[in-house]
CSV table of N, CA, C and O in Angstrom, one decimal:
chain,number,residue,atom,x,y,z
A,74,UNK,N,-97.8,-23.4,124.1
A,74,UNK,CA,-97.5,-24.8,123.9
A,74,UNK,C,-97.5,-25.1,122.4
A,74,UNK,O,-98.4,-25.1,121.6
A,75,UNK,N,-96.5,-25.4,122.3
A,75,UNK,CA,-96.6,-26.0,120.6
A,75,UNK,C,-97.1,-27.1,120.1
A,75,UNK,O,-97.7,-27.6,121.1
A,76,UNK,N,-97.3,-27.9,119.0
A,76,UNK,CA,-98.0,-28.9,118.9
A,76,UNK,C,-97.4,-29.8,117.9
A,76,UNK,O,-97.5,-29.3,116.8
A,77,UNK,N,-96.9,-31.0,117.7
A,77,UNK,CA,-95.9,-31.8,117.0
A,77,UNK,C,-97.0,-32.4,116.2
A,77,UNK,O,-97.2,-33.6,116.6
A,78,UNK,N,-97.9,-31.8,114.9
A,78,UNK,CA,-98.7,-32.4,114.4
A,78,UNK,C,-98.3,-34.0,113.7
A,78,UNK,O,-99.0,-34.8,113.1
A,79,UNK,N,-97.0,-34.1,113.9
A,79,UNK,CA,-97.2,-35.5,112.9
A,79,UNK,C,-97.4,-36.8,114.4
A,79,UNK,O,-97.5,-38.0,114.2
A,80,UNK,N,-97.5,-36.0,115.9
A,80,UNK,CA,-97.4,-36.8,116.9
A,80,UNK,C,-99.2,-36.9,117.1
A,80,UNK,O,-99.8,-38.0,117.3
A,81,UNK,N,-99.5,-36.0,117.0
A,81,UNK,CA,-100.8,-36.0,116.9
A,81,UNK,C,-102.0,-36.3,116.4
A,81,UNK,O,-102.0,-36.5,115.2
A,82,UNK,N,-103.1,-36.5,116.8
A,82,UNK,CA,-103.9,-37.2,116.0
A,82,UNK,C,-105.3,-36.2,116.1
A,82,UNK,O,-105.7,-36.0,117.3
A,83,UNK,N,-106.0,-35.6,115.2
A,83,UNK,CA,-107.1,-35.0,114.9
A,83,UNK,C,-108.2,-36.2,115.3
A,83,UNK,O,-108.3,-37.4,114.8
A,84,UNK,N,-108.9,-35.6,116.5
A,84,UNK,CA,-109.9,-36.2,116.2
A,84,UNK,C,-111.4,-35.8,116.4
A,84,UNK,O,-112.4,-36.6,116.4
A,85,UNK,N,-111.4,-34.1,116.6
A,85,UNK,CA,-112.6,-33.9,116.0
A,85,UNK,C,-112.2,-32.3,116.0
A,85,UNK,O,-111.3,-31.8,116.6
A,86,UNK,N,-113.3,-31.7,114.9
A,86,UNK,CA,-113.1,-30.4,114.7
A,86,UNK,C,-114.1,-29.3,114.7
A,86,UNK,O,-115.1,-29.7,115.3
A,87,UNK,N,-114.2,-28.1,114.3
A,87,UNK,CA,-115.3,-27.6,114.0
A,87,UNK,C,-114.8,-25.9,114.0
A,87,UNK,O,-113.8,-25.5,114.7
A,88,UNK,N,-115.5,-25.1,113.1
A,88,UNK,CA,-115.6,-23.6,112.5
A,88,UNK,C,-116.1,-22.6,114.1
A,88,UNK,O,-116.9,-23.2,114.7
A,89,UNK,N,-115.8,-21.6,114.5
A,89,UNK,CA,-116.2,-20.9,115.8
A,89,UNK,C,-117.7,-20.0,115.1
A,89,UNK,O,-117.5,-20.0,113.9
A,90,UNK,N,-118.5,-19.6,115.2
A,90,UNK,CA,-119.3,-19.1,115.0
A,90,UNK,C,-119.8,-17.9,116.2
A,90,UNK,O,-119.7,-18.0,117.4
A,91,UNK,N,-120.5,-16.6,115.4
A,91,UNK,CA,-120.6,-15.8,116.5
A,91,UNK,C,-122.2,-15.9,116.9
A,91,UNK,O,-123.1,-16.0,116.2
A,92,UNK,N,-122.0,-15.8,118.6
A,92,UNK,CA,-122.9,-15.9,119.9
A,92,UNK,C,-123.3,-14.7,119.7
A,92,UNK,O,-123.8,-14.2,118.6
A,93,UNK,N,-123.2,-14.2,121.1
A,93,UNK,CA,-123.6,-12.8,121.1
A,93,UNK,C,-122.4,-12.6,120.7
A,93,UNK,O,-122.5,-12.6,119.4
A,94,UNK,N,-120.9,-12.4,121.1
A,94,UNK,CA,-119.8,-11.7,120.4
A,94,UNK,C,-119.5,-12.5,119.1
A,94,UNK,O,-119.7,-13.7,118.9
A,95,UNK,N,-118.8,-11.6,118.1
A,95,UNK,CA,-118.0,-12.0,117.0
A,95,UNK,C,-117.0,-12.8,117.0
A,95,UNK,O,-116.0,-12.2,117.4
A,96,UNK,N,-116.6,-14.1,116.7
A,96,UNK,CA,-115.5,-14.8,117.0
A,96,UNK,C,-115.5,-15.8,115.6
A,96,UNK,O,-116.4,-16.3,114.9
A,97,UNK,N,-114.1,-16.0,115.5
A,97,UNK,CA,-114.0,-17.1,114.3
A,97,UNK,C,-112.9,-17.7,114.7
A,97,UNK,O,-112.2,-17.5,115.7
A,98,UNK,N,-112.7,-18.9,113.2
A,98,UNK,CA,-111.1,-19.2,113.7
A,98,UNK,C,-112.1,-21.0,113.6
A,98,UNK,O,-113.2,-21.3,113.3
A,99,UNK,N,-111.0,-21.5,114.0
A,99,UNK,CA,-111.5,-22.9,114.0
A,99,UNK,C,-111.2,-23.6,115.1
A,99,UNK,O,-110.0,-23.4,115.5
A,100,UNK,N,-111.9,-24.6,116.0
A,100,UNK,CA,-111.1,-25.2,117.6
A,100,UNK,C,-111.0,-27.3,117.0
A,100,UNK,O,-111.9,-28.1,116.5
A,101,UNK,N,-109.8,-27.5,117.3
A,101,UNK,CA,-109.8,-28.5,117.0
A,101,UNK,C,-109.1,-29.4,118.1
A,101,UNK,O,-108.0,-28.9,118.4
A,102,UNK,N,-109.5,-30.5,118.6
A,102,UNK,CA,-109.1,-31.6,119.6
A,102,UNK,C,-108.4,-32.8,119.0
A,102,UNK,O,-109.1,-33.6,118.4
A,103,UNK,N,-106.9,-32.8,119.2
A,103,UNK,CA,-106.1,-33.7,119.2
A,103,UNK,C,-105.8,-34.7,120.6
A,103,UNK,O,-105.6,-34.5,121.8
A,104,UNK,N,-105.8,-35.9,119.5
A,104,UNK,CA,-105.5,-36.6,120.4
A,104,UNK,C,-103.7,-36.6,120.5
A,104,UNK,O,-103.2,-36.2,119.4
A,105,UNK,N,-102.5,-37.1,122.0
A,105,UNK,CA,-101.6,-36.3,121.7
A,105,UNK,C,-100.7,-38.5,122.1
A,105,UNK,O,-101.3,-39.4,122.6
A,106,UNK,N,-99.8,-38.4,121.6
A,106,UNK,CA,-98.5,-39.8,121.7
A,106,UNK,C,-99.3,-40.6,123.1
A,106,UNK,O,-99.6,-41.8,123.1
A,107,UNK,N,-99.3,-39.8,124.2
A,107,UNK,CA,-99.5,-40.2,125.3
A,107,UNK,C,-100.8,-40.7,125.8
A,107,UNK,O,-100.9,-41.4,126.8
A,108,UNK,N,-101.8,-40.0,124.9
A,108,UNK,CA,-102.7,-40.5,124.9
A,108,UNK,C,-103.9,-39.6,125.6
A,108,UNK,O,-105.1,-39.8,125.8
A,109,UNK,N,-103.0,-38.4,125.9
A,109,UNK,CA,-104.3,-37.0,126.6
A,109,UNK,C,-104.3,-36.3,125.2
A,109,UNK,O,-103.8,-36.6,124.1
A,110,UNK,N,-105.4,-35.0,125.7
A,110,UNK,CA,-106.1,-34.6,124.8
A,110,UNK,C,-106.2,-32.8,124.8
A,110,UNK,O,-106.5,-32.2,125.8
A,111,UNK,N,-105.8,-32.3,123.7
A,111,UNK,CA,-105.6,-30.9,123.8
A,111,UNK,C,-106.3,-30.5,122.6
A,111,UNK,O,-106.6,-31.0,121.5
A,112,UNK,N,-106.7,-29.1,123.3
A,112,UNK,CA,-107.8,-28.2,122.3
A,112,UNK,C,-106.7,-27.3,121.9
A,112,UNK,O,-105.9,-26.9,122.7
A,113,UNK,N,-106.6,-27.0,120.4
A,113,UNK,CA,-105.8,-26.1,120.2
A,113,UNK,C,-106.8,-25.0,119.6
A,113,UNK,O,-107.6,-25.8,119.0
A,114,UNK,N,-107.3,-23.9,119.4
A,114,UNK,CA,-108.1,-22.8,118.7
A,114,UNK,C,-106.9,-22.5,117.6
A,114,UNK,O,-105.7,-22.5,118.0
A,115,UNK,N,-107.1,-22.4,116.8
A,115,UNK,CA,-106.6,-22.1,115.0
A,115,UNK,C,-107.1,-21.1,114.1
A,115,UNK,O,-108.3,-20.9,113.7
A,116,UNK,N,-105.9,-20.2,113.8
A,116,UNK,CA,-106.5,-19.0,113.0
A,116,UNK,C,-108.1,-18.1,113.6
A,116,UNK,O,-109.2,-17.7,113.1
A,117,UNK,N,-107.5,-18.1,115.1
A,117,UNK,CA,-109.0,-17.9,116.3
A,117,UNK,C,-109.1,-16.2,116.5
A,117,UNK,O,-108.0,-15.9,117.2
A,118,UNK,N,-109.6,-15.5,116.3
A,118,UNK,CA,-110.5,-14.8,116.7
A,118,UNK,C,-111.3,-14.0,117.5
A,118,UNK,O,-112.4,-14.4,117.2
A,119,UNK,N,-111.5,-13.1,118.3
A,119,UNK,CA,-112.6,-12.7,119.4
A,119,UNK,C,-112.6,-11.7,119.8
A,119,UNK,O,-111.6,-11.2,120.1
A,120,UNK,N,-113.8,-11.0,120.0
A,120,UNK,CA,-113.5,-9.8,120.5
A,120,UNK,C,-113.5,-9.8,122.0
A,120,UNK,O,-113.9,-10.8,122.7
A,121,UNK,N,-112.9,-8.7,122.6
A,121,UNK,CA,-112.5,-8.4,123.8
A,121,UNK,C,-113.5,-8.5,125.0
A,121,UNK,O,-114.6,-8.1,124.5
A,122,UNK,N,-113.5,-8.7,126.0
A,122,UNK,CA,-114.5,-8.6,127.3
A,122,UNK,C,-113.7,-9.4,128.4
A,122,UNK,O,-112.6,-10.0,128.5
A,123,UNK,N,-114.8,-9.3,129.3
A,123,UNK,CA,-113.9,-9.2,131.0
A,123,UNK,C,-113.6,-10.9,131.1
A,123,UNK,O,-114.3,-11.8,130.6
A,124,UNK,N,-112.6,-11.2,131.7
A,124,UNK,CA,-112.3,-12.8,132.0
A,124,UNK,C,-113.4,-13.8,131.1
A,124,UNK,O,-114.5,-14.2,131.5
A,125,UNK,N,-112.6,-13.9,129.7
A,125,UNK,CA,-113.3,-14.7,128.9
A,125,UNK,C,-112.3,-16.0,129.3
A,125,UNK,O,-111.1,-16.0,129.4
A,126,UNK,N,-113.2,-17.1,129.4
A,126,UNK,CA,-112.1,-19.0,129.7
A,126,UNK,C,-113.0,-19.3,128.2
A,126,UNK,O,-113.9,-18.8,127.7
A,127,UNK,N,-112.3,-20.5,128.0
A,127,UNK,CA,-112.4,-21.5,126.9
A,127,UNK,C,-113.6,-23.0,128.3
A,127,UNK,O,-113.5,-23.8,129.2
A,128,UNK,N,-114.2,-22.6,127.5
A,128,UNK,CA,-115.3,-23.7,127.9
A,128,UNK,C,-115.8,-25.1,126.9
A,128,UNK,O,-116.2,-25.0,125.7
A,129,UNK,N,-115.4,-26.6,127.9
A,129,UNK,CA,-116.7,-27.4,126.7
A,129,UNK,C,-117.9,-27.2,127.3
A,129,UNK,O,-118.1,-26.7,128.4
A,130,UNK,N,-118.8,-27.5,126.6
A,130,UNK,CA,-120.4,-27.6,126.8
A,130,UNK,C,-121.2,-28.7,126.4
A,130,UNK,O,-120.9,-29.6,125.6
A,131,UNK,N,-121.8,-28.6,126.9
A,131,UNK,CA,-122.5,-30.0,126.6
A,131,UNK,C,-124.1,-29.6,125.4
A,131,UNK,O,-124.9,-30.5,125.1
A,132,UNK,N,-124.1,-28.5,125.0
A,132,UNK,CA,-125.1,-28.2,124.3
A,132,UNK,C,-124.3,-27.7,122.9
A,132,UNK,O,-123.1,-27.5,123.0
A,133,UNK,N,-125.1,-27.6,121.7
A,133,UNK,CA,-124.6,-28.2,120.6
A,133,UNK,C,-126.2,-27.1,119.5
A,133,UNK,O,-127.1,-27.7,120.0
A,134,UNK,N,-126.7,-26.4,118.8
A,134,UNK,CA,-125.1,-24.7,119.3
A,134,UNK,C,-125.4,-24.5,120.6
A,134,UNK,O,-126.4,-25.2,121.1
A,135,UNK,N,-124.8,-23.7,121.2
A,135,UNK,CA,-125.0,-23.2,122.4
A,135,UNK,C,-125.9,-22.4,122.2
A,135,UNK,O,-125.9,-21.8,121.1
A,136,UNK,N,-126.8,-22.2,123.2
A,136,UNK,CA,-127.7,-20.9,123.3
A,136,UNK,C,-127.5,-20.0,123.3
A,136,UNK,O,-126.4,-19.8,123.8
A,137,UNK,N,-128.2,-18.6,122.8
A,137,UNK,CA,-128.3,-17.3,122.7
A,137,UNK,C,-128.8,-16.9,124.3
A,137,UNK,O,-129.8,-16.2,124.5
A,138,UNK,N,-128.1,-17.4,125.3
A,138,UNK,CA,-128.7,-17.1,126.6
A,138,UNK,C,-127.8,-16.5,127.4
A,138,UNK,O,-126.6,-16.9,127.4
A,139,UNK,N,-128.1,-15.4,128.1
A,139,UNK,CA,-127.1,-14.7,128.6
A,139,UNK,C,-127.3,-14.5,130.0
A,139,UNK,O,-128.6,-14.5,130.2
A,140,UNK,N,-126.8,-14.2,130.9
A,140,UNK,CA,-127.0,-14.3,132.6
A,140,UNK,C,-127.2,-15.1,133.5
A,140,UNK,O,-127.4,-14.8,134.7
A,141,UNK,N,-126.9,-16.6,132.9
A,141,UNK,CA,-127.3,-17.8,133.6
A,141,UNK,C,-125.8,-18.9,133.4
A,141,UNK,O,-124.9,-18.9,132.5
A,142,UNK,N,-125.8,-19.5,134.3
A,142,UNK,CA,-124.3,-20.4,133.9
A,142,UNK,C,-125.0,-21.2,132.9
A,142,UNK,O,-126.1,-21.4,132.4
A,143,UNK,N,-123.5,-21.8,132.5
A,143,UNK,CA,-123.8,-22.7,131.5
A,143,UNK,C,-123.6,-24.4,132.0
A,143,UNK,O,-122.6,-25.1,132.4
A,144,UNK,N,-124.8,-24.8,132.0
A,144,UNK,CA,-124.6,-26.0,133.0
A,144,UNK,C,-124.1,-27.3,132.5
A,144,UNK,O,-124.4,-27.5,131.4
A,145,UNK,N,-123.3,-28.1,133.1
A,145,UNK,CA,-122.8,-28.9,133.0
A,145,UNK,C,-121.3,-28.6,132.3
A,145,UNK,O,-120.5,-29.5,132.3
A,146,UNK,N,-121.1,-27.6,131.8
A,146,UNK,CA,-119.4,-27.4,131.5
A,146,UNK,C,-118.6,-27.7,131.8
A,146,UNK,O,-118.5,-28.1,133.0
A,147,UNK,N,-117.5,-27.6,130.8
A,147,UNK,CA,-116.3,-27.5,131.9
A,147,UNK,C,-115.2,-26.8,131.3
A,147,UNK,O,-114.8,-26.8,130.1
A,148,UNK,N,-114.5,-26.1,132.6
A,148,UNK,CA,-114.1,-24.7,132.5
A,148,UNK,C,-112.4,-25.0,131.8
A,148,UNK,O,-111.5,-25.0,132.6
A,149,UNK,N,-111.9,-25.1,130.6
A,149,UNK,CA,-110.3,-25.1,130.6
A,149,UNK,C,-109.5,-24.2,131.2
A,149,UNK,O,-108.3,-24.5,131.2
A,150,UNK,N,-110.1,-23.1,131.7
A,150,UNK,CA,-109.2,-21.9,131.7
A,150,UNK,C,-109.2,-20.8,131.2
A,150,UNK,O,-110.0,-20.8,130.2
A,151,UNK,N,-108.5,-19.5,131.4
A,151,UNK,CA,-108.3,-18.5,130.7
A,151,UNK,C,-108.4,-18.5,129.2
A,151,UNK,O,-108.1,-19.5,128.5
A,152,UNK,N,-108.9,-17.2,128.5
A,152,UNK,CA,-108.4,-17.6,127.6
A,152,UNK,C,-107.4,-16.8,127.5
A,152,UNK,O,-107.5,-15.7,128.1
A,153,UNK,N,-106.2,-17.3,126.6
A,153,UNK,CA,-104.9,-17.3,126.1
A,153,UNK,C,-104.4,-16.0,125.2
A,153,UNK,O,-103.3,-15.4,125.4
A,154,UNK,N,-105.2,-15.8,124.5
A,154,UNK,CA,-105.2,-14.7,124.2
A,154,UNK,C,-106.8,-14.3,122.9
A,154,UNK,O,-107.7,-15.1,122.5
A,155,UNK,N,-106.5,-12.7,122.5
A,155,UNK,CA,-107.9,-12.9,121.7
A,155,UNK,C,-107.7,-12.8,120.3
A,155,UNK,O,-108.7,-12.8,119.7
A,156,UNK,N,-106.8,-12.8,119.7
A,156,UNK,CA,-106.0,-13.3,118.7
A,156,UNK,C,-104.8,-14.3,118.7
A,156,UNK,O,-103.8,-14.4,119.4
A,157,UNK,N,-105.3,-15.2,117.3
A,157,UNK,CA,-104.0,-16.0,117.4
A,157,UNK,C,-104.4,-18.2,118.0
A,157,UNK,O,-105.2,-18.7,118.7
A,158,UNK,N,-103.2,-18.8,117.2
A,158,UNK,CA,-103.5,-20.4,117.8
A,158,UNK,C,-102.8,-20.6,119.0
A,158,UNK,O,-101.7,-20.1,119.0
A,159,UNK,N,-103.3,-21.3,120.2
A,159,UNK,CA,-103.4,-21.2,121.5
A,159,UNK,C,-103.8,-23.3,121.5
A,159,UNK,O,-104.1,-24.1,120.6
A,160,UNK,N,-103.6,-23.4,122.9
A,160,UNK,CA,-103.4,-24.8,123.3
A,160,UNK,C,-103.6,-25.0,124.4
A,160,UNK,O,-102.7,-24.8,125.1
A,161,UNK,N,-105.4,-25.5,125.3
A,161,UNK,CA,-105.5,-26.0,126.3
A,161,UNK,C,-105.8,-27.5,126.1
A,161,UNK,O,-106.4,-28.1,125.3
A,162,UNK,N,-104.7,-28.2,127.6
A,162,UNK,CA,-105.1,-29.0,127.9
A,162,UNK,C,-106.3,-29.7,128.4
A,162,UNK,O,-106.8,-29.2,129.4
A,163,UNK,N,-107.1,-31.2,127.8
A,163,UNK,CA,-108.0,-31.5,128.5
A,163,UNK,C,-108.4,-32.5,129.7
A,163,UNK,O,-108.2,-33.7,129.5
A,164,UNK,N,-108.9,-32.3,130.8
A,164,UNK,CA,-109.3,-33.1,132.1
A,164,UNK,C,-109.0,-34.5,131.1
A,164,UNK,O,-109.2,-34.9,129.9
A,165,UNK,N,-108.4,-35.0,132.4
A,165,UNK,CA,-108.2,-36.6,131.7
A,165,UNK,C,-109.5,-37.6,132.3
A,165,UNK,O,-110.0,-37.6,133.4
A,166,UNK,N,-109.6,-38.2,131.4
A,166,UNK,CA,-111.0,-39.3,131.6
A,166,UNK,C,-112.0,-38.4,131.5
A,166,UNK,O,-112.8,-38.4,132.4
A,167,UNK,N,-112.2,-37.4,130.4
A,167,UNK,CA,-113.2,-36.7,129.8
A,167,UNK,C,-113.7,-37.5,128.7
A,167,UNK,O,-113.1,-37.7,127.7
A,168,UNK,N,-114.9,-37.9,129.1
A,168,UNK,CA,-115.8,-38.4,127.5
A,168,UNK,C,-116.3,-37.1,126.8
A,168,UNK,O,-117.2,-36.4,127.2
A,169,UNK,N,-115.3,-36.9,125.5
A,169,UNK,CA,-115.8,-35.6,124.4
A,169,UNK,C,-117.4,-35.9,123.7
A,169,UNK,O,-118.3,-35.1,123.4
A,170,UNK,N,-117.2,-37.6,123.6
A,170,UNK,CA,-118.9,-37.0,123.5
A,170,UNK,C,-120.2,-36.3,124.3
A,170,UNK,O,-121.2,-36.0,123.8
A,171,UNK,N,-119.8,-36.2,125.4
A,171,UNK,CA,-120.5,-35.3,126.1
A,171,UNK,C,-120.5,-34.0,126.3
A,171,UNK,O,-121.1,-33.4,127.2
A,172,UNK,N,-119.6,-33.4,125.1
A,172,UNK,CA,-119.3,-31.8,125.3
A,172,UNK,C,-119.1,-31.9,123.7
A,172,UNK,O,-118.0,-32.2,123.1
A,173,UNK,N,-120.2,-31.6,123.1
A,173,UNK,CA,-120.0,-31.4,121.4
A,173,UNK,C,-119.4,-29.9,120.8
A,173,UNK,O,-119.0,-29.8,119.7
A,174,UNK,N,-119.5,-28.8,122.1
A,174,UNK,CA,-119.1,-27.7,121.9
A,174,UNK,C,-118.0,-26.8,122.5
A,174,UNK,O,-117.9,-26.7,123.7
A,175,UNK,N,-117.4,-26.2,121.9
A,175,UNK,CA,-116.4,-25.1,122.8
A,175,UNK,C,-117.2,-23.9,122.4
A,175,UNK,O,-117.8,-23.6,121.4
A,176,UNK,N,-116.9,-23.1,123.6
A,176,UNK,CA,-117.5,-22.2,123.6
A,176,UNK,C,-116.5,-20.7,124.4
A,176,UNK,O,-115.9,-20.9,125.5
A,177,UNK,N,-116.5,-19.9,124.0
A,177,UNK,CA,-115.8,-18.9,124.5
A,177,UNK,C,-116.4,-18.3,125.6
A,177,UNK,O,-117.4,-17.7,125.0
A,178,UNK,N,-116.5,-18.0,126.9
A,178,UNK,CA,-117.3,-17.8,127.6
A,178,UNK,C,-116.6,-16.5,128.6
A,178,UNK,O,-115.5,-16.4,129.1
A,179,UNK,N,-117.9,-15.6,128.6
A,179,UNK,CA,-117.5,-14.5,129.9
A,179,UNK,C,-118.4,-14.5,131.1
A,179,UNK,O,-119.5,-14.1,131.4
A,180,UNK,N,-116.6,-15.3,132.1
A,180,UNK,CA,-118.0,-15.7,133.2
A,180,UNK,C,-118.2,-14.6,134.5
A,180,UNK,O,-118.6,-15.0,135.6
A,181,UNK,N,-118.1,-13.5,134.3
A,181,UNK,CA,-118.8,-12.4,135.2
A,181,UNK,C,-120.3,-12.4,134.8
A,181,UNK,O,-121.3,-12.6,135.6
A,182,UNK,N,-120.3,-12.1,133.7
A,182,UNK,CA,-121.8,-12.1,133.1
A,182,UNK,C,-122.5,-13.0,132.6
A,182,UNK,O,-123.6,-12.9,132.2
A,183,UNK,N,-121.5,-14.2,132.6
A,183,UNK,CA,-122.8,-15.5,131.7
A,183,UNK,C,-122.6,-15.4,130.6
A,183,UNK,O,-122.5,-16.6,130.4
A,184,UNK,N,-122.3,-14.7,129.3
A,184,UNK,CA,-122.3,-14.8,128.1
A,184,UNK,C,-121.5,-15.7,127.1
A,184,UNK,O,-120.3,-15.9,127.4
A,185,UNK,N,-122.0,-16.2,126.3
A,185,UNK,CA,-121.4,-16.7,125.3
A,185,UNK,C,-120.8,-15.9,124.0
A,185,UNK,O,-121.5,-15.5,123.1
A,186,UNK,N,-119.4,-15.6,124.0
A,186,UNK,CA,-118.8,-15.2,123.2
A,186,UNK,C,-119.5,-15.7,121.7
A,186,UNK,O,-120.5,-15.2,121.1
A,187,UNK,N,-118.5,-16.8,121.5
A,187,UNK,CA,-118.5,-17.6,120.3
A,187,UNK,C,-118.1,-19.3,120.7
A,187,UNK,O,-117.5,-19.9,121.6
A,188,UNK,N,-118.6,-19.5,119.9
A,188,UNK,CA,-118.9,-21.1,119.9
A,188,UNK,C,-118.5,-22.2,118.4
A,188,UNK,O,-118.6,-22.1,117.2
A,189,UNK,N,-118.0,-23.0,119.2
A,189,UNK,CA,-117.8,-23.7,117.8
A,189,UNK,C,-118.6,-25.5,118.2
A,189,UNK,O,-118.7,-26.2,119.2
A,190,UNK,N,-119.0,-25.6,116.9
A,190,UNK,CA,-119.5,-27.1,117.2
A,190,UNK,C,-118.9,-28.4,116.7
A,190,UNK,O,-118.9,-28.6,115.5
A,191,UNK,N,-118.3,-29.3,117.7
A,191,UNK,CA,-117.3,-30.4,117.0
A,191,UNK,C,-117.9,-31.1,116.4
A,191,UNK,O,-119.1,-31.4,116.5
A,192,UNK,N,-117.0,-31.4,115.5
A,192,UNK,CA,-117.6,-32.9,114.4
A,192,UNK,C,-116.2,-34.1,114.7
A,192,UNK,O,-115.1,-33.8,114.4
A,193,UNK,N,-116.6,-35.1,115.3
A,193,UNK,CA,-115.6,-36.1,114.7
A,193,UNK,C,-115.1,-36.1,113.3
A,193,UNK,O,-115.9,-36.0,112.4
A,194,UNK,N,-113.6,-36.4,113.0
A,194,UNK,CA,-112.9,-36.2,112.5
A,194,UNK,C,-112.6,-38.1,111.8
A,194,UNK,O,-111.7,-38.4,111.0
């Protein structure tokens, strides 16, 4: 999905940092004309493992915890790829203040890839 930055509106951001896996790159939430809201990952990062999705979280960094869900999340989906900027859509009537983090997640095992922590923009 491409992204018509001048339609767009930044409104919060943050650097990925590595969890247990190595990940960088930066994930940023636009607001979009219509008024929904998409995470794009930028110059993103990650190393490889089994069915990693793009997760928000509601914890802010995320924990070094591994084997346990990550509670209260919510799941965007696949991720897109492990290199490269990518574009999930988000649940509509999501309050982002409740999910300060994205987090790259592998949900066979519970782990936290990498994580990025938003800052309003």
């Amino acid at each position: 999905a491409l992204l018509d930055s001048a339609s767009a509106l930044l409104i919060s951001s943050g650097e990925f940092y590595s969890i247990v896996h190595t990940g960088s790159g930066s994930a940023n939430i636009y607001m979009m004309q219509d008024g929904s809201l998409v995470l794009r990952l930028e110059g993103f990062e990650v190393e490889d493992g089994p069915d990693l999705h793009v997760y928000l979280a509601t914890q802010d960094p995320v924990p070094n915890a591994q084997g346990s869900p990550l509670e209260g999340s919510v799941d965007l989906g696949e991720l897109l790829g492990l290199v490269g900027d990518q574009v999930y859509q988000l649940p509509e009537g999501l309050d982002l203040q409740n999910y300060p983090s994205v987090v790259i997640w592998c949900v066979p095992f519970n782990v936290p890839f990498t994580g990025a922590s938003l800052q309003s923009q």
